[in-house]
Amino acid sequence: MKNNIAFIHILLGLMHCLTPIAYTQNHPQPKKILILSSNTGGGHRASALALQAAFAQSLPPTCEIQIVDFWVDLAQGQFVHMPKQYAFLAKHPWLWKLSYEVTRTRAGHFALKSYLNAFAHHSIRRAFEKIQPELIVSVHPLVNDISQRVLRKMYQKRPQDKPHYVTVVTDLGSAHPAWFHPEVDKTYVPSGRVFQDALQAGVAPEKIIQLGLPIRKAFWSVGMEQKAAKEHLGLDPHKALVLLIGGGDGVGNLSNTAKAIAAQLAGTPQATQTQLAVICGNNLTLRHRLQQHAWPLATTIHGFTHNLDEWMSAADILATKAGPGTIAESLIRGLPLLLTSFLPGQEKYNVDYVLQHGLGVFADRPQNIAQITSQWLQQPQQLQKMSERAREIARPRAALDIAQHILQAL
Ligand code: UDP
């Protein structure tokens, strides 16, 4: 009997280990997957990393899964400045709003597509010819039209060899029309609203799949227990943690917001029970400036951190710009959300998403943000409610589900 049970256990273990091999034996397996991303903000790269890890889980190690910065690595030329230009626009929201709204109009979108195609077509074609991917996954809005034009030309005479091309939309509340292209094989969307945007842009309904926003591997499993996470990060495990983030580029009014929160809590009984951590992302100037400040509250300042999953496990409240990646990650960790800014355009609807689902509030004046933080710290039941709502709608497995769906459709 014992032998039989041991045999069944070994069999089950083997089946578990062999699942990726069984998958690849029954389906044609891609040998080269190319993920088109760009470091414009931190969200596209975070989703690219999530999908890379998810594909790696289902495919043998011989499959090459390459992430490229479409503009810096492939388009090159004047396009290498694209990430810096994005960071500049993100720091000047009115300029971002102007470019977003202009390129959303029919004429503006046409002009944008024509410009990209005129100046990047040849370098993108050279890159695709060199890499020869069998599957292309785009996680960036601006790359889809030009990629489709290049592929259409490259495979004019043998369309059956055209690589499978899917778009995974990494915006949450709404999406710019550039995300969508009717010739793309599948478009994966994170929410009902983005599903509607895809339909409106002319994508056939059977090509739109709603499975969530792909989140990095560190978020797939239950995080560290809160006190343990605080200790692990060198924080006081007995004090509540207010975490302040401004996306990958450390944008939004982080400096004034952090100072207002610290000033509000200092001098109250909450001062001895609260600590503040500010993550400045790639914004080095802000980081140095905040590190020089004399903080009236226990405060730590950080640059780009690669363990935001741990910081989110440790936090009690997250105050952040309404970036889709940060929002989706915070839901997995069950964090009440205090949205402090948004990039006009696509991020405005992320605010609506958070408010409609009862996941948090929006306030953009530092003084209001500080008051809400102070009130929330005194209302653990309210925090608990938002935390439960967040966990209910979180999609920690989105990257795995999307990768599986893509591979099955090949
Ligand atoms: N991020 C990170 N470390 C940092 C700051 C940000 O890993 O120090 C990640 C964050 O976890 C999220 C992404 O960068 O996955 C930011 O994406 P989001 O869509 O929120 O904003 P974006 O930077 O794209 O505007």
XYZ file of C-alpha atoms and ligand atoms in Angstrom:
435
model
C 0.000 0.000 0.000
C 2.760 2.401 1.099
C 4.611 1.569 -2.107
C 1.529 2.381 -4.178
C 1.117 5.757 -2.476
C 4.817 6.542 -2.976
C 4.450 5.562 -6.640
C 1.420 7.867 -7.078
C 3.368 10.736 -5.447
C 6.325 10.197 -7.773
C 3.953 10.064 -10.749
C 2.209 13.289 -9.713
C 5.573 14.993 -9.169
C 6.761 13.876 -12.590
C 3.547 15.086 -14.235
C 4.021 18.473 -12.566
C 7.644 18.746 -13.760
C 6.763 17.580 -17.245
C 3.831 19.954 -17.797
C 5.928 22.462 -19.814
C 7.417 19.604 -21.869
C 3.967 18.069 -22.445
C 2.721 21.508 -23.509
C 5.566 21.936 -25.982
C 5.152 18.432 -27.395
C 1.495 19.045 -28.208
C 1.927 22.532 -29.621
C 4.392 24.032 -32.067
C 6.894 25.768 -29.801
C 8.340 29.179 -30.621
C 12.141 29.263 -30.474
C 12.369 33.037 -30.398
C 9.970 35.412 -28.667
C 10.563 39.123 -29.039
C 8.948 41.438 -26.467
C 8.686 45.033 -27.695
C 8.857 47.457 -24.792
C 10.453 50.796 -23.938
C 11.716 52.437 -20.758
C 9.247 55.271 -21.139
C 8.166 55.187 -17.492
C 8.540 51.955 -15.524
C 5.250 50.204 -16.352
C 6.013 48.840 -19.837
C 9.258 47.222 -18.726
C 7.625 45.787 -15.584
C 4.947 44.112 -17.758
C 7.585 42.916 -20.240
C 9.530 41.277 -17.399
C 6.323 39.677 -16.127
C 5.558 38.126 -19.523
C 9.157 37.007 -20.015
C 9.019 35.137 -16.687
C 5.595 33.679 -17.524
C 6.757 32.372 -20.933
C 9.915 30.958 -19.345
C 7.721 28.972 -16.959
C 5.875 27.236 -19.836
C 8.646 26.765 -22.382
C 11.928 24.846 -22.406
C 15.105 26.843 -21.628
C 16.161 26.594 -25.288
C 13.458 29.131 -26.174
C 14.973 32.622 -26.371
C 12.740 35.306 -24.865
C 14.220 38.706 -25.588
C 12.991 42.076 -24.276
C 14.035 45.095 -26.340
C 13.599 48.814 -25.961
C 11.947 49.318 -29.357
C 13.190 52.890 -29.703
C 16.678 52.653 -28.219
C 17.667 49.153 -29.403
C 15.779 48.778 -32.693
C 14.723 52.153 -34.132
C 17.864 53.966 -32.919
C 18.809 57.334 -34.532
C 16.792 60.219 -33.099
C 14.503 57.718 -31.344
C 17.105 56.815 -28.676
C 15.975 59.939 -26.798
C 12.389 58.661 -26.470
C 12.698 57.510 -22.784
C 14.247 60.874 -21.795
C 11.588 62.756 -23.753
C 8.877 60.779 -21.927
C 10.454 61.596 -18.543
C 10.521 65.284 -19.532
C 6.860 65.247 -20.595
C 5.877 63.371 -17.425
C 7.453 66.181 -15.375
C 5.435 68.767 -17.352
C 1.903 67.302 -17.375
C 0.360 70.089 -19.487
C 2.831 69.281 -22.283
C 2.025 65.585 -21.936
C -1.703 66.392 -22.088
C -1.159 68.418 -25.254
C 0.753 65.615 -27.026
C -1.703 62.979 -25.780
C -4.809 64.850 -26.913
C -3.346 65.935 -30.267
C -2.209 62.401 -31.170
C -5.639 61.039 -30.163
C -7.381 62.963 -32.912
C -7.641 61.279 -36.331
C -5.276 63.791 -37.975
C -2.811 63.786 -35.066
C -2.715 59.992 -34.920
C -2.181 59.800 -38.673
C 0.681 62.332 -38.448
C 2.306 60.408 -35.583
C 2.111 57.074 -37.440
C 3.454 58.618 -40.652
C 6.375 60.240 -38.810
C 7.384 57.018 -37.053
C 7.078 55.031 -40.265
C 9.057 57.558 -42.316
C 12.027 57.642 -39.961
C 12.111 54.220 -38.300
C 10.783 51.798 -40.941
C 14.175 50.709 -42.295
C 15.888 50.221 -38.942
C 12.915 48.225 -37.617
C 12.892 46.051 -40.740
C 16.647 45.407 -40.395
C 16.143 44.463 -36.744
C 13.230 42.088 -37.450
C 15.196 40.457 -40.284
C 18.167 39.947 -37.980
C 16.236 38.651 -34.959
C 13.739 36.515 -36.947
C 11.213 36.141 -34.099
C 8.394 33.617 -34.385
C 6.266 35.397 -31.828
C 6.203 39.168 -31.213
C 4.578 40.570 -28.077
C 4.096 44.314 -27.856
C 3.642 46.036 -24.482
C 3.942 49.569 -25.880
C 1.343 51.661 -27.751
C 3.599 53.420 -30.248
C 5.218 50.318 -31.735
C 2.162 48.552 -33.178
C 1.338 50.441 -36.346
C 4.936 50.673 -37.545
C 5.613 46.988 -36.718
C 2.537 45.924 -38.693
C 3.628 48.038 -41.688
C 7.127 46.533 -41.584
C 5.852 42.937 -41.227
C 3.283 43.417 -43.996
C 6.051 44.471 -46.390
C 8.529 41.827 -45.235
C 6.038 38.988 -45.694
C 4.183 40.329 -48.740
C 5.087 37.260 -50.779
C 4.755 34.634 -48.027
C 2.097 35.900 -45.566
C 1.844 32.418 -44.024
C 5.346 32.942 -42.497
C 4.476 36.261 -40.827
C 5.265 35.972 -37.080
C 2.337 35.766 -34.683
C 1.917 39.286 -33.219
C -0.011 40.147 -30.071
C -0.449 43.371 -28.134
C -0.732 43.362 -24.349
C -2.186 46.700 -23.251
C -0.533 47.955 -20.052
C -2.913 50.852 -19.388
C -5.738 50.210 -16.972
C -8.557 52.769 -17.034
C -8.430 53.682 -20.727
C -6.019 53.390 -23.650
C -4.675 55.642 -26.422
C -5.834 54.566 -29.946
C -2.194 53.829 -30.902
C -2.406 50.658 -28.777
C -4.833 49.100 -31.251
C -4.339 47.702 -34.724
C -6.922 45.514 -36.485
C -4.253 43.284 -38.114
C -2.710 42.237 -34.798
C -3.542 38.571 -34.040
C -4.790 39.190 -30.487
C -5.119 42.196 -28.194
C -5.021 41.482 -24.438
C -6.738 44.100 -22.272
C -6.808 44.550 -18.481
C -10.297 46.029 -17.978
C -13.788 46.393 -19.464
C -13.176 50.033 -20.289
C -10.036 49.199 -22.333
C -12.032 46.391 -24.025
C -14.466 49.080 -25.208
C -11.577 51.308 -26.370
C -10.250 48.400 -28.459
C -13.684 47.808 -30.015
C -14.033 51.489 -30.798
C -10.613 51.484 -32.477
C -11.840 48.789 -34.880
C -10.426 45.597 -33.339
C -12.726 42.602 -33.944
C -14.354 41.438 -30.659
C -13.059 37.849 -31.041
C -9.507 39.231 -31.084
C -9.852 41.041 -27.741
C -9.110 39.008 -24.611
C -9.541 40.391 -21.086
C -7.186 38.694 -18.606
C -5.741 41.500 -16.438
C -2.527 43.503 -16.417
C 0.692 41.423 -16.371
C 2.530 41.886 -13.100
C 6.109 40.836 -12.266
C 6.900 37.407 -10.828
C 7.681 38.759 -7.347
C 3.965 39.563 -7.024
C 2.659 36.147 -8.139
C 2.938 34.631 -4.690
C 1.706 35.835 -1.304
C 4.201 38.384 -0.017
C 6.099 38.459 3.261
C 4.109 38.989 6.447
C 3.918 42.755 7.133
C 6.066 42.962 10.288
C 8.661 40.609 8.833
C 8.807 42.746 5.664
C 9.365 45.897 7.741
C 12.196 44.232 9.651
C 13.691 42.864 6.456
C 13.785 46.409 5.018
C 15.415 47.829 8.144
C 12.220 49.602 9.252
C 10.592 49.704 12.671
C 8.159 46.730 12.695
C 5.934 48.465 15.270
C 5.337 51.655 13.285
C 2.818 52.072 10.448
C 4.484 52.683 7.070
C 3.286 55.323 4.609
C 4.864 54.573 1.228
C 5.121 57.353 -1.365
C 5.916 56.552 -5.032
C 5.880 58.524 -8.308
C 6.186 55.782 -10.951
C 9.489 54.664 -12.477
C 10.609 58.267 -13.041
C 9.701 59.675 -9.620
C 7.188 62.212 -10.935
C 4.148 63.955 -9.408
C 4.545 66.481 -6.629
C 6.585 64.007 -4.502
C 8.752 66.529 -2.689
C 5.960 68.780 -1.379
C 3.713 65.806 -0.675
C 6.349 64.023 1.418
C 7.140 67.194 3.352
C 3.433 67.900 4.011
C 2.813 64.352 5.296
C 5.850 64.489 7.594
C 4.892 67.949 8.904
C 1.255 66.921 9.499
C 2.161 63.837 11.506
C 5.083 65.369 13.436
C 4.106 66.799 16.777
C 1.007 64.563 17.019
C 0.841 61.250 18.909
C 0.984 59.598 15.438
C 4.576 60.796 15.019
C 5.942 58.090 17.270
C 3.845 55.396 15.581
C 4.434 56.215 11.908
C 7.299 56.136 9.429
C 7.492 57.424 5.868
C 9.399 55.984 2.896
C 9.745 57.894 -0.382
C 10.728 55.997 -3.537
C 12.101 58.472 -6.084
C 12.584 55.938 -8.917
C 15.033 57.195 -11.548
C 14.695 60.829 -10.409
C 18.204 61.293 -8.947
C 17.853 65.058 -8.436
C 14.763 64.578 -6.300
C 16.422 61.792 -4.343
C 19.466 63.945 -3.474
C 17.272 66.902 -2.583
C 15.051 64.871 -0.257
C 18.060 63.210 1.347
C 19.329 66.669 2.401
C 16.014 67.578 4.054
C 15.717 67.588 7.871
C 12.702 65.325 8.371
C 10.538 65.835 11.458
C 9.310 62.207 11.152
C 11.162 58.888 10.749
C 11.699 59.034 6.966
C 13.828 57.126 4.468
C 14.510 58.181 0.869
C 15.281 55.693 -1.905
C 16.149 55.674 -5.589
C 14.906 53.060 -8.054
C 14.201 49.933 -6.006
C 14.016 46.436 -7.455
C 12.061 45.033 -4.512
C 8.889 47.125 -4.571
C 6.966 43.920 -3.829
C 8.651 43.871 -0.393
C 8.004 47.571 0.177
C 4.346 47.007 -0.694
C 4.172 44.043 1.715
C 5.526 46.302 4.462
C 3.316 49.334 3.738
C 0.045 50.276 5.454
C -0.895 53.032 2.992
C 0.339 53.706 -0.530
C 0.343 57.295 -1.789
C 1.162 57.272 -5.501
C 0.785 58.746 -8.952
C -2.007 56.880 -10.761
C 0.337 54.648 -12.773
C -1.384 51.442 -13.938
C 1.505 49.143 -12.952
C 1.787 50.523 -9.433
C -1.999 50.388 -8.956
C -2.278 46.761 -10.131
C 0.657 45.730 -7.903
C -0.798 47.485 -4.881
C -4.119 45.627 -5.349
C -2.277 42.314 -5.088
C -0.714 43.444 -1.807
C -4.115 44.728 -0.566
C -2.932 48.313 -0.097
C -5.347 51.234 0.429
C -4.594 53.756 -2.309
C -4.203 57.475 -1.961
C -3.779 58.735 -5.518
C -1.868 61.997 -5.485
C -1.471 62.820 -9.188
C -2.059 61.464 -12.661
C -0.676 62.058 -16.105
C -3.512 63.769 -18.005
C -4.701 61.410 -20.714
C -4.659 57.698 -20.019
C -3.973 57.948 -16.247
C -7.024 60.124 -15.579
C -9.216 57.048 -16.043
C -7.080 55.050 -13.600
C -8.317 57.475 -10.960
C -11.941 56.711 -11.951
C -11.129 52.981 -11.795
C -9.820 53.267 -8.222
C -12.730 55.454 -7.061
C -15.424 53.317 -8.748
C -14.111 50.139 -7.150
C -13.814 51.685 -3.661
C -10.040 51.093 -3.562
C -9.009 54.514 -2.320
C -9.322 58.262 -2.862
C -7.788 60.998 -4.983
C -6.319 64.220 -3.583
C -3.672 66.301 -5.297
C -3.000 69.117 -2.835
C -0.171 68.163 -0.447
C -2.076 69.559 2.543
C -5.158 67.423 1.738
C -3.026 64.349 1.121
C -1.369 64.837 4.510
C -4.754 65.239 6.265
C -6.190 62.118 4.634
C -3.078 60.141 5.573
C -3.445 61.251 9.172
C -7.191 60.384 9.220
C -6.633 56.979 7.638
C -3.993 56.071 10.203
C -6.669 56.569 12.863
C -9.274 54.467 11.012
C -7.949 50.901 10.751
C -11.435 49.523 9.863
C -11.690 51.763 6.820
C -8.193 50.709 5.736
C -9.181 47.068 6.221
C -12.259 47.492 3.975
C -10.228 49.025 1.132
C -7.596 46.354 1.558
C -10.212 43.588 1.200
C -11.708 45.227 -1.905
C -8.237 45.485 -3.422
C -7.456 41.800 -2.897
C -10.856 40.851 -4.372
C -10.168 42.450 -7.743
C -6.398 41.853 -7.913
C -5.164 39.602 -10.757
C -1.787 38.249 -9.592
C -1.836 35.489 -12.236
C -2.515 37.785 -15.201
C 0.943 37.340 -16.762
C 0.697 33.528 -16.540
C -2.831 33.495 -17.952
C -1.863 35.750 -20.862
C 1.289 33.727 -21.681
C -0.707 30.462 -21.636
C -3.412 31.926 -23.853
C -0.877 33.260 -26.359
C 0.974 29.940 -26.574
C -2.219 27.944 -26.990
C -3.317 30.194 -29.850
C -0.075 29.668 -31.800
N 9.007 50.697 -10.068
C 10.042 49.946 -9.535
N 10.939 50.587 -8.735
C 10.873 51.910 -8.465
C 9.797 52.670 -9.009
C 8.872 52.028 -9.797
O 10.148 48.744 -9.754
O 11.730 52.403 -7.761
C 8.028 49.996 -10.910
C 6.664 49.845 -10.270
O 6.653 48.733 -9.419
C 5.778 49.684 -11.486
C 6.483 50.544 -12.519
O 7.812 50.763 -12.073
O 5.769 48.347 -11.925
C 5.816 51.888 -12.687
O 4.758 51.705 -13.580
P 3.471 52.626 -13.600
O 2.615 52.084 -14.683
O 2.877 52.706 -12.254
O 4.017 54.087 -13.942
P 5.018 54.627 -15.078
O 6.378 54.722 -14.449
O 4.977 53.643 -16.220
O 4.480 55.956 -15.443
